[in-house]
CSV table of C-alpha atoms and ligand atoms in Angstrom, one decimal:
chain,number,residue,atom,x,y,z
A,354,MET,CA,213.6,109.3,139.8
A,355,ASP,CA,217.2,108.4,139.2
A,356,ILE,CA,217.8,105.8,142.0
A,357,ALA,CA,221.4,105.1,142.8
A,358,ARG,CA,222.2,101.4,143.6
A,359,GLU,CA,224.8,99.9,145.9
A,360,LEU,CA,224.0,96.2,145.9
A,361,VAL,CA,225.3,93.3,148.0
A,362,PRO,CA,226.4,90.1,146.3
A,363,GLN,CA,223.4,87.8,145.7
A,364,GLU,CA,224.9,84.8,147.4
A,365,ARG,CA,225.6,86.6,150.7
A,366,ARG,CA,222.4,85.5,152.5
A,367,LYS,CA,219.7,83.0,151.7
A,368,PRO,CA,216.1,83.9,152.4
A,369,LEU,CA,214.9,82.1,155.5
A,370,PHE,CA,212.2,80.1,153.9
A,371,ASP,CA,212.3,76.6,155.4
A,372,ASP,CA,208.7,77.2,156.5
A,373,PRO,CA,207.5,80.7,155.5
A,374,LEU,CA,204.3,80.2,157.5
A,375,LYS,CA,206.5,80.1,160.7
A,376,LEU,CA,208.3,83.4,159.9
A,377,PRO,CA,207.8,85.7,162.9
A,378,PHE,CA,206.3,89.1,162.1
A,379,GLY,CA,209.0,91.8,161.4
A,380,ARG,CA,212.1,90.0,162.7
A,381,ASN,CA,214.0,89.2,159.5
A,382,PHE,CA,214.9,91.8,157.0
A,383,THR,CA,216.0,91.6,153.4
A,384,ASP,CA,219.5,92.5,152.0
A,385,HIS,CA,218.6,96.1,150.9
A,386,MET,CA,216.7,99.1,151.9
A,387,PHE,CA,215.6,102.3,150.0
A,388,THR,CA,216.5,105.7,151.4
A,389,MET,CA,215.8,109.2,150.3
A,390,GLU,CA,216.7,112.5,152.0
A,391,PHE,CA,214.9,115.8,152.4
A,392,THR,CA,216.8,119.0,152.8
A,393,PRO,CA,215.4,122.6,152.7
A,394,GLY,CA,217.6,123.4,149.7
A,395,SER,CA,217.0,120.3,147.6
A,396,GLY,CA,213.6,118.9,148.7
A,397,TRP,CA,213.4,115.1,148.4
A,398,CYS,CA,216.8,114.0,147.0
A,399,ARG,CA,219.4,111.3,146.8
A,400,PRO,CA,217.1,108.3,146.3
A,401,ARG,CA,219.2,105.1,146.9
A,402,ILE,CA,218.9,101.4,147.2
A,403,ARG,CA,221.7,100.3,149.5
A,404,PRO,CA,222.5,97.4,151.9
A,405,TYR,CA,220.1,97.1,154.8
A,406,GLY,CA,221.9,98.3,157.9
A,407,PRO,CA,221.9,100.9,160.8
A,408,LEU,CA,221.1,104.5,160.1
A,409,GLN,CA,223.4,107.3,161.1
A,410,ILE,CA,221.5,110.1,162.8
A,411,GLU,CA,222.4,112.7,165.4
A,412,PRO,CA,221.3,111.9,169.0
A,413,SER,CA,219.6,115.3,168.9
A,414,ALA,CA,217.5,114.3,165.8
A,415,ASN,CA,213.9,115.5,166.1
A,416,VAL,CA,212.4,112.0,165.8
A,417,LEU,CA,214.3,110.7,168.8
A,418,HIS,CA,212.8,113.4,171.1
A,419,TYR,CA,209.5,114.6,169.6
A,420,SER,CA,208.5,111.6,167.5
A,421,GLN,CA,208.1,113.3,164.2
A,422,GLU,CA,207.5,110.0,162.4
A,423,VAL,CA,205.0,108.4,160.1
A,424,PHE,CA,204.9,104.9,158.5
A,425,GLU,CA,202.9,102.6,156.3
A,426,GLY,CA,202.3,98.9,156.3
A,427,GLN,CA,201.8,97.0,153.1
A,428,LYS,CA,202.5,93.5,151.7
A,429,ALA,CA,203.9,92.1,148.5
A,430,TYR,CA,202.6,88.7,147.4
A,431,LYS,CA,203.7,86.1,144.9
A,432,SER,CA,201.0,85.0,142.4
A,433,PRO,CA,200.8,81.4,141.1
A,434,ARG,CA,202.3,82.9,137.8
A,435,GLY,CA,205.4,84.1,139.8
A,436,GLU,CA,204.5,87.8,139.5
A,437,ILE,CA,205.0,90.1,142.5
A,438,LEU,CA,201.7,91.7,143.5
A,439,MET,CA,200.8,94.6,145.8
A,440,PHE,CA,197.3,95.3,147.1
A,441,ARG,CA,196.1,98.9,146.6
A,442,PRO,CA,199.5,100.5,147.2
A,443,GLN,CA,198.2,103.8,145.8
A,444,GLU,CA,195.9,104.0,148.9
A,445,ASN,CA,198.9,103.5,151.2
A,446,ALA,CA,200.9,106.3,149.3
A,447,ARG,CA,197.9,108.6,149.8
A,448,ARG,CA,197.6,107.7,153.5
A,449,LEU,CA,201.3,108.2,153.9
A,450,ASN,CA,200.9,111.7,152.6
A,451,ARG,CA,197.9,112.4,154.8
A,452,SER,CA,199.9,111.3,157.8
A,453,LEU,CA,202.9,113.4,156.7
A,454,SER,CA,200.7,116.5,156.4
A,455,ARG,CA,199.1,115.9,159.9
A,456,MET,CA,202.6,115.6,161.4
A,457,CYS,CA,203.9,118.8,159.6
A,458,MET,CA,206.3,116.8,157.4
A,459,PRO,CA,206.9,117.3,153.7
A,460,GLU,CA,204.8,115.1,151.4
A,461,ILE,CA,206.3,112.7,148.8
A,462,PRO,CA,204.8,112.5,145.3
A,463,GLU,CA,202.7,109.3,145.2
A,464,ASP,CA,204.4,108.2,142.0
A,465,SER,CA,207.8,108.4,143.7
A,466,VAL,CA,206.6,106.3,146.7
A,467,LEU,CA,205.4,103.6,144.2
A,468,GLU,CA,208.5,103.8,142.1
A,469,ALA,CA,210.7,103.4,145.2
A,470,GLU,CA,208.7,100.4,146.4
A,471,CYS,CA,208.8,98.7,143.0
A,472,ALA,CA,212.5,99.3,142.5
A,473,LEU,CA,213.3,97.8,145.9
A,474,LEU,CA,210.9,94.9,145.4
A,475,LYS,CA,212.5,94.1,142.1
A,476,VAL,CA,215.9,93.9,143.7
A,477,GLU,CA,214.6,91.8,146.5
A,478,GLU,CA,212.3,89.6,144.4
A,479,ARG,CA,213.7,86.3,145.8
A,480,TRP,CA,212.6,87.3,149.3
A,481,VAL,CA,208.9,87.3,148.4
A,482,PRO,CA,207.6,84.0,149.8
A,483,ALA,CA,205.7,81.8,147.3
A,484,GLN,CA,203.5,80.2,149.9
A,485,LYS,CA,200.0,81.5,150.5
A,486,GLY,CA,199.7,82.9,154.0
A,487,ALA,CA,203.3,84.3,153.9
A,488,SER,CA,204.3,87.6,152.2
A,489,LEU,CA,206.9,90.3,152.1
A,490,TYR,CA,205.9,93.0,154.5
A,491,VAL,CA,206.8,96.5,153.2
A,492,ARG,CA,207.4,99.2,155.7
A,493,PRO,CA,207.9,102.8,154.3
A,494,THR,CA,208.9,105.2,157.1
A,495,VAL,CA,209.7,108.9,157.3
A,496,ILE,CA,211.5,110.5,160.2
A,497,GLY,CA,212.5,114.0,161.2
A,498,THR,CA,216.3,114.1,161.3
A,499,GLU,CA,217.3,117.7,162.0
A,500,ALA,CA,219.7,118.0,165.0
A,501,ALA,CA,217.7,120.5,167.1
A,502,LEU,CA,216.0,120.3,170.5
A,503,GLY,CA,213.6,123.2,170.0
A,504,ILE,CA,210.0,122.0,169.5
A,505,LYS,CA,209.3,122.7,165.9
A,506,PRO,CA,209.0,120.7,162.7
A,507,SER,CA,212.3,119.3,161.5
A,508,SER,CA,213.8,120.9,158.5
A,509,GLU,CA,215.4,117.7,157.4
A,510,TYR,CA,213.9,114.2,156.9
A,511,LEU,CA,214.8,110.7,155.9
A,512,PHE,CA,212.4,108.4,154.0
A,513,PHE,CA,213.3,104.8,154.1
A,514,ILE,CA,211.7,101.5,153.1
A,515,ILE,CA,212.6,98.2,154.6
A,516,LEU,CA,211.2,94.7,153.8
A,517,SER,CA,210.5,91.8,156.0
A,518,PRO,CA,209.3,88.3,155.0
A,519,VAL,CA,206.4,87.4,157.3
A,520,GLY,CA,204.0,84.6,158.2
A,521,PRO,CA,200.7,85.3,160.1
A,522,TYR,CA,200.7,88.2,162.5
A,523,PHE,CA,199.0,86.5,165.4
A,524,LYS,CA,200.4,83.3,166.9
A,525,GLU,CA,196.9,82.0,166.6
A,526,GLY,CA,197.1,82.2,162.8
A,527,PHE,CA,193.6,82.2,161.4
A,528,ASN,CA,192.2,80.9,164.7
A,529,PRO,CA,190.1,83.3,166.9
A,530,VAL,CA,192.0,85.8,169.1
A,531,GLY,CA,190.8,87.3,172.4
A,532,LEU,CA,190.5,91.1,172.9
A,533,TRP,CA,190.5,93.1,176.1
A,534,VAL,CA,188.4,96.2,176.3
A,535,SER,CA,190.1,99.0,178.2
A,536,ASP,CA,187.7,101.4,179.9
A,537,THR,CA,190.5,103.5,181.4
A,538,TYR,CA,193.2,103.9,178.8
A,539,SER,CA,192.6,105.7,175.4
A,540,ARG,CA,194.3,105.4,172.1
A,541,ALA,CA,193.3,108.7,170.5
A,542,GLY,CA,191.2,111.7,171.3
A,543,SER,CA,189.2,114.2,169.3
A,544,GLY,CA,191.5,116.5,167.4
A,545,GLY,CA,194.5,114.3,168.1
A,546,THR,CA,196.6,112.1,165.8
A,547,GLY,CA,194.5,108.9,165.8
A,548,GLU,CA,193.9,109.0,162.1
A,549,ALA,CA,197.6,109.4,161.3
A,550,LYS,CA,199.9,106.4,161.1
A,551,THR,CA,202.5,107.8,163.4
A,552,GLY,CA,204.6,105.9,165.9
A,553,GLY,CA,203.4,107.9,169.0
A,554,ASN,CA,199.9,106.3,168.7
A,555,TYR,CA,201.5,102.9,169.1
A,556,ALA,CA,203.9,103.9,171.9
A,557,GLY,CA,201.0,105.3,173.8
A,558,SER,CA,199.1,102.0,173.4
A,559,LEU,CA,201.9,99.8,174.8
A,560,LEU,CA,201.0,99.9,178.5
A,561,ALA,CA,197.3,98.9,177.9
A,562,THR,CA,198.5,96.2,175.4
A,563,LEU,CA,200.9,94.8,178.0
A,564,GLU,CA,198.0,94.6,180.5
A,565,ALA,CA,195.9,92.8,177.9
A,566,THR,CA,198.6,90.3,177.2
A,567,GLN,CA,199.3,89.7,180.9
A,568,LYS,CA,195.6,88.9,181.2
A,569,GLY,CA,195.9,86.4,178.3
A,570,TYR,CA,194.3,88.5,175.5
A,571,SER,CA,196.1,89.3,172.2
A,572,GLN,CA,195.3,93.0,171.8
A,573,VAL,CA,193.3,95.9,173.2
A,574,LEU,CA,189.8,96.8,171.8
A,575,TRP,CA,189.9,100.6,172.2
A,576,LEU,CA,186.9,102.7,173.2
A,577,ASP,CA,186.4,106.4,172.5
A,578,ALA,CA,188.4,108.7,174.8
A,579,GLY,CA,185.5,111.0,175.8
A,580,GLU,CA,183.1,108.5,177.4
A,581,HIS,CA,184.8,105.1,177.1
A,582,ARG,CA,181.5,104.0,175.7
A,583,TYR,CA,181.9,103.5,171.9
A,584,VAL,CA,184.1,101.0,170.2
A,585,GLU,CA,186.8,102.4,168.0
A,586,GLU,CA,189.4,99.9,166.8
A,587,VAL,CA,192.0,97.3,167.8
A,588,GLY,CA,195.7,97.8,168.4
A,589,ALA,CA,196.7,96.8,164.8
A,590,MET,CA,193.4,96.4,163.0
A,591,ASN,CA,189.9,97.8,162.4
A,592,ILE,CA,187.0,95.9,163.9
A,593,PHE,CA,183.8,94.4,162.4
A,594,PHE,CA,180.7,92.9,164.1
A,595,VAL,CA,177.9,90.9,162.6
A,596,ILE,CA,174.8,92.2,164.4
A,597,ASP,CA,171.4,91.0,163.5
A,598,GLY,CA,172.8,89.6,160.2
A,599,LYS,CA,174.3,92.9,159.2
A,600,LEU,CA,178.1,93.7,159.0
A,601,VAL,CA,178.7,96.7,161.2
A,602,THR,CA,181.9,98.7,161.8
A,603,PRO,CA,182.6,101.9,163.8
A,604,ALA,CA,182.2,105.1,161.6
A,605,LEU,CA,185.4,107.0,161.0
A,606,GLY,CA,185.7,110.3,162.8
A,607,GLY,CA,189.3,111.4,163.0
A,608,THR,CA,190.4,109.1,165.8
A,609,ILE,CA,190.3,105.8,164.0
A,610,LEU,CA,192.9,104.7,161.4
A,611,LYS,CA,191.3,104.6,157.9
A,612,GLY,CA,192.2,101.0,157.2
A,613,ILE,CA,192.6,100.0,153.6
A,614,THR,CA,191.5,96.4,154.5
A,615,ARG,CA,188.5,98.0,156.2
A,616,LYS,CA,187.6,99.9,153.1
A,617,SER,CA,188.1,96.8,151.0
A,618,VAL,CA,185.9,94.7,153.3
A,619,LEU,CA,183.1,97.3,153.1
A,620,GLU,CA,183.3,97.2,149.3
A,621,LEU,CA,183.5,93.4,149.1
A,622,ALA,CA,180.9,92.4,151.7
A,623,PRO,CA,177.7,93.6,149.8
A,624,GLU,CA,178.9,91.6,146.7
A,625,LEU,CA,179.2,88.5,148.9
A,626,GLY,CA,175.7,89.0,150.2
A,627,ILE,CA,175.8,90.9,153.5
A,628,GLN,CA,174.7,94.5,154.0
A,629,CYS,CA,177.1,96.9,155.7
A,630,GLU,CA,176.7,99.7,158.1
A,631,GLU,CA,179.1,102.3,159.5
A,632,ARG,CA,177.9,103.8,162.7
A,633,ARG,CA,178.6,104.3,166.4
A,634,ILE,CA,178.6,101.0,168.3
A,635,ALA,CA,178.4,101.1,172.1
A,636,ILE,CA,180.4,98.4,174.0
A,637,ASP,CA,177.1,97.7,175.9
A,638,GLU,CA,175.4,96.8,172.6
A,639,VAL,CA,178.3,94.4,171.8
A,640,VAL,CA,178.4,92.6,175.2
A,641,GLU,CA,174.6,92.4,175.4
A,642,GLY,CA,174.4,91.3,171.8
A,643,ILE,CA,177.0,88.5,172.4
A,644,ALA,CA,175.0,87.3,175.4
A,645,SER,CA,171.7,87.4,173.5
A,646,GLY,CA,173.1,86.0,170.3
A,647,ARG,CA,172.4,89.1,168.2
A,648,VAL,CA,176.1,89.5,167.7
A,649,SER,CA,177.0,86.4,165.8
A,650,GLU,CA,180.6,87.2,164.7
A,651,ILE,CA,183.4,89.6,165.4
A,652,PHE,CA,186.6,90.0,163.4
A,653,GLY,CA,189.5,92.4,162.9
A,654,ALA,CA,190.8,93.6,159.5
A,655,GLY,CA,194.2,94.9,158.7
A,656,THR,CA,197.2,94.4,156.5
A,657,ALA,CA,199.3,92.5,159.0
A,658,ALA,CA,196.3,90.8,160.6
A,659,VAL,CA,194.4,90.2,157.3
A,660,ILE,CA,191.0,89.1,158.7
A,661,SER,CA,191.4,87.9,162.3
A,662,PRO,CA,188.4,86.2,163.9
A,663,VAL,CA,187.7,87.3,167.5
A,664,GLY,CA,186.7,84.5,169.8
A,665,LYS,CA,186.2,86.4,173.1
A,666,ILE,CA,186.0,89.8,174.5
A,667,GLY,CA,187.0,90.7,178.1
A,668,TYR,CA,185.2,93.7,179.6
A,669,ARG,CA,185.0,94.8,183.2
A,670,GLY,CA,186.3,91.5,184.5
A,671,LYS,CA,184.0,89.3,182.5
A,672,ASP,CA,184.7,87.2,179.4
A,673,TYR,CA,182.1,87.2,176.5
A,674,THR,CA,182.6,84.3,174.1
A,675,ILE,CA,181.3,84.7,170.6
A,676,ASP,CA,179.6,81.6,169.1
A,677,GLY,CA,181.6,79.2,171.2
A,678,GLY,CA,184.9,80.8,170.2
A,679,ARG,CA,184.7,79.5,166.6
A,680,THR,CA,185.6,81.2,163.4
A,681,GLY,CA,182.5,82.6,161.9
A,682,PRO,CA,181.3,82.1,158.3
A,683,TRP,CA,181.7,85.8,157.3
A,684,ALA,CA,185.3,86.0,158.6
A,685,ARG,CA,186.1,82.9,156.6
A,686,LYS,CA,184.4,84.1,153.4
A,687,LEU,CA,186.0,87.5,153.6
A,688,PHE,CA,189.4,86.0,154.4
A,689,ASP,CA,189.2,83.6,151.5
A,690,THR,CA,188.0,86.3,149.0
A,691,LEU,CA,190.5,88.9,150.2
A,692,THR,CA,193.5,86.6,150.2
A,693,GLY,CA,192.3,85.1,146.9
A,694,ILE,CA,192.5,88.5,145.3
A,695,GLN,CA,195.8,89.5,147.1
A,696,TYR,CA,197.6,86.3,146.0
A,697,GLY,CA,196.3,86.6,142.4
A,698,GLU,CA,194.1,83.5,142.5
A,699,LEU,CA,190.8,85.2,142.1
A,700,GLU,CA,189.8,87.7,139.4
A,701,ASP,CA,190.7,91.3,140.4
A,702,ARG,CA,187.3,92.8,139.5
A,703,HIS,CA,188.0,96.0,141.4
A,704,GLY,CA,191.4,96.8,140.0
A,705,TRP,CA,193.0,96.5,143.4
A,706,ILE,CA,196.1,94.6,142.3
A,707,TYR,CA,199.3,96.3,141.3
A,708,VAL,CA,201.8,94.2,139.4
A,709,VAL,CA,205.4,95.1,140.4
A,710,LYS,CA,207.3,95.7,137.2
B,1035,LIG,N1,194.1,100.2,162.8
B,1035,LIG,C1,195.4,100.3,163.3
B,1035,LIG,C2,195.7,101.0,164.6
B,1035,LIG,C3,196.5,99.7,162.5
B,1035,LIG,O1,197.7,99.8,162.9
B,1035,LIG,C4,196.1,99.1,161.3
B,1035,LIG,C5,197.2,98.5,160.5
B,1035,LIG,O2,197.7,99.1,159.6
B,1035,LIG,C6,194.8,99.1,160.9
B,1035,LIG,C7,193.8,99.7,161.6
B,1035,LIG,C8,194.4,98.5,159.5
B,1035,LIG,O3,194.8,99.3,158.5
B,1035,LIG,P1,195.2,98.7,157.0
B,1035,LIG,O4,194.0,97.8,156.7
B,1035,LIG,O5,195.3,99.8,156.1
B,1035,LIG,O6,196.4,97.9,157.2
B,1036,LIG,C1,199.8,96.8,159.5
B,1036,LIG,O1,198.9,96.1,159.5
B,1036,LIG,O2,200.5,97.0,158.5
B,1036,LIG,C2,200.3,97.5,160.7
B,1036,LIG,O3,201.0,98.5,160.5
B,1036,LIG,C3,199.9,97.0,162.0
B,1036,LIG,C4,201.0,97.0,163.0
B,1036,LIG,C5,202.0,95.9,162.7
B,1036,LIG,C6,201.5,98.3,163.4
């Protein structure tokens, strides 16, 4: 790709790094963004790195009415040797394309996605925090921009990438969070878009999440839409349980986001000495297991959330506290191993690390 560049003077803004671990999630953005357009005549064209700023789109643009949109969530880390590292970005590029295909949007060659991310990260190198626990969050996004109110796929699109230096996603940091189980709302149904990373899934989850936070929980633990019986995932992460000494997570079936952290945990855990299982998990099994002690740990896994221990679950008006609300040993071990690999401190035996060059 021949990426055009319109750069701002370096001295214009200083990265806000007094205490990178206090950076709020997704509130500060770097000096530049990447944009690329899609038109029926030219396909993907006009790749550009330009100053971060408002987009100009028509008020009648498809995305503003019918939500033809997909996005990804990745992070860039600084290694002790000063390199910029990404974690399995090829997987994100692949998932971006699966989401695009589900939403009737034109795919982008994986190589072009990686090339765009690397080019932008090289320009914004000084925004990658050096402190472990902080990182530069990468948000590739594609929107339908055709000015047309008929319900059909847009003929024009914009792909953009923005970057945001971030600290921990939850205000609790690595301390256990509380989850509220909704047995009325649903996130995704069979045949729907649950597996795609598309904005509508998140818009549809806001009301339940608001209820959860009003009740004092951090996020919603979603159940299946059909029976409200089986655990699916959390608002911004996949979910894991240690049941009878085994690491168990809901099997994927089209409604759950195929998390890259989830996949990595399933690959790492057996090497660390715990057997894994993907299967249906009834919420009754979880709450009974917490009460009896068979469920010894619960944690979420995601890019923004990394590994987030769960201290309590609220279900049908009752709170179930897991192991006194403490962080469990498997959450700790997986957090340390995963972040050790991501920040380039541990050997990358799986070939998951991508050095930005
Ligand atoms: N589930 C949902 C709904 C998410 O938003 C995320 C975050 O991206 C995840 C799971 C975890 O996915 P990943 O590990 O690829 O970040
Ligand atoms: C991520 O973990 O990257 C996410 O996208 C979760 C959330 C912020 C939407």
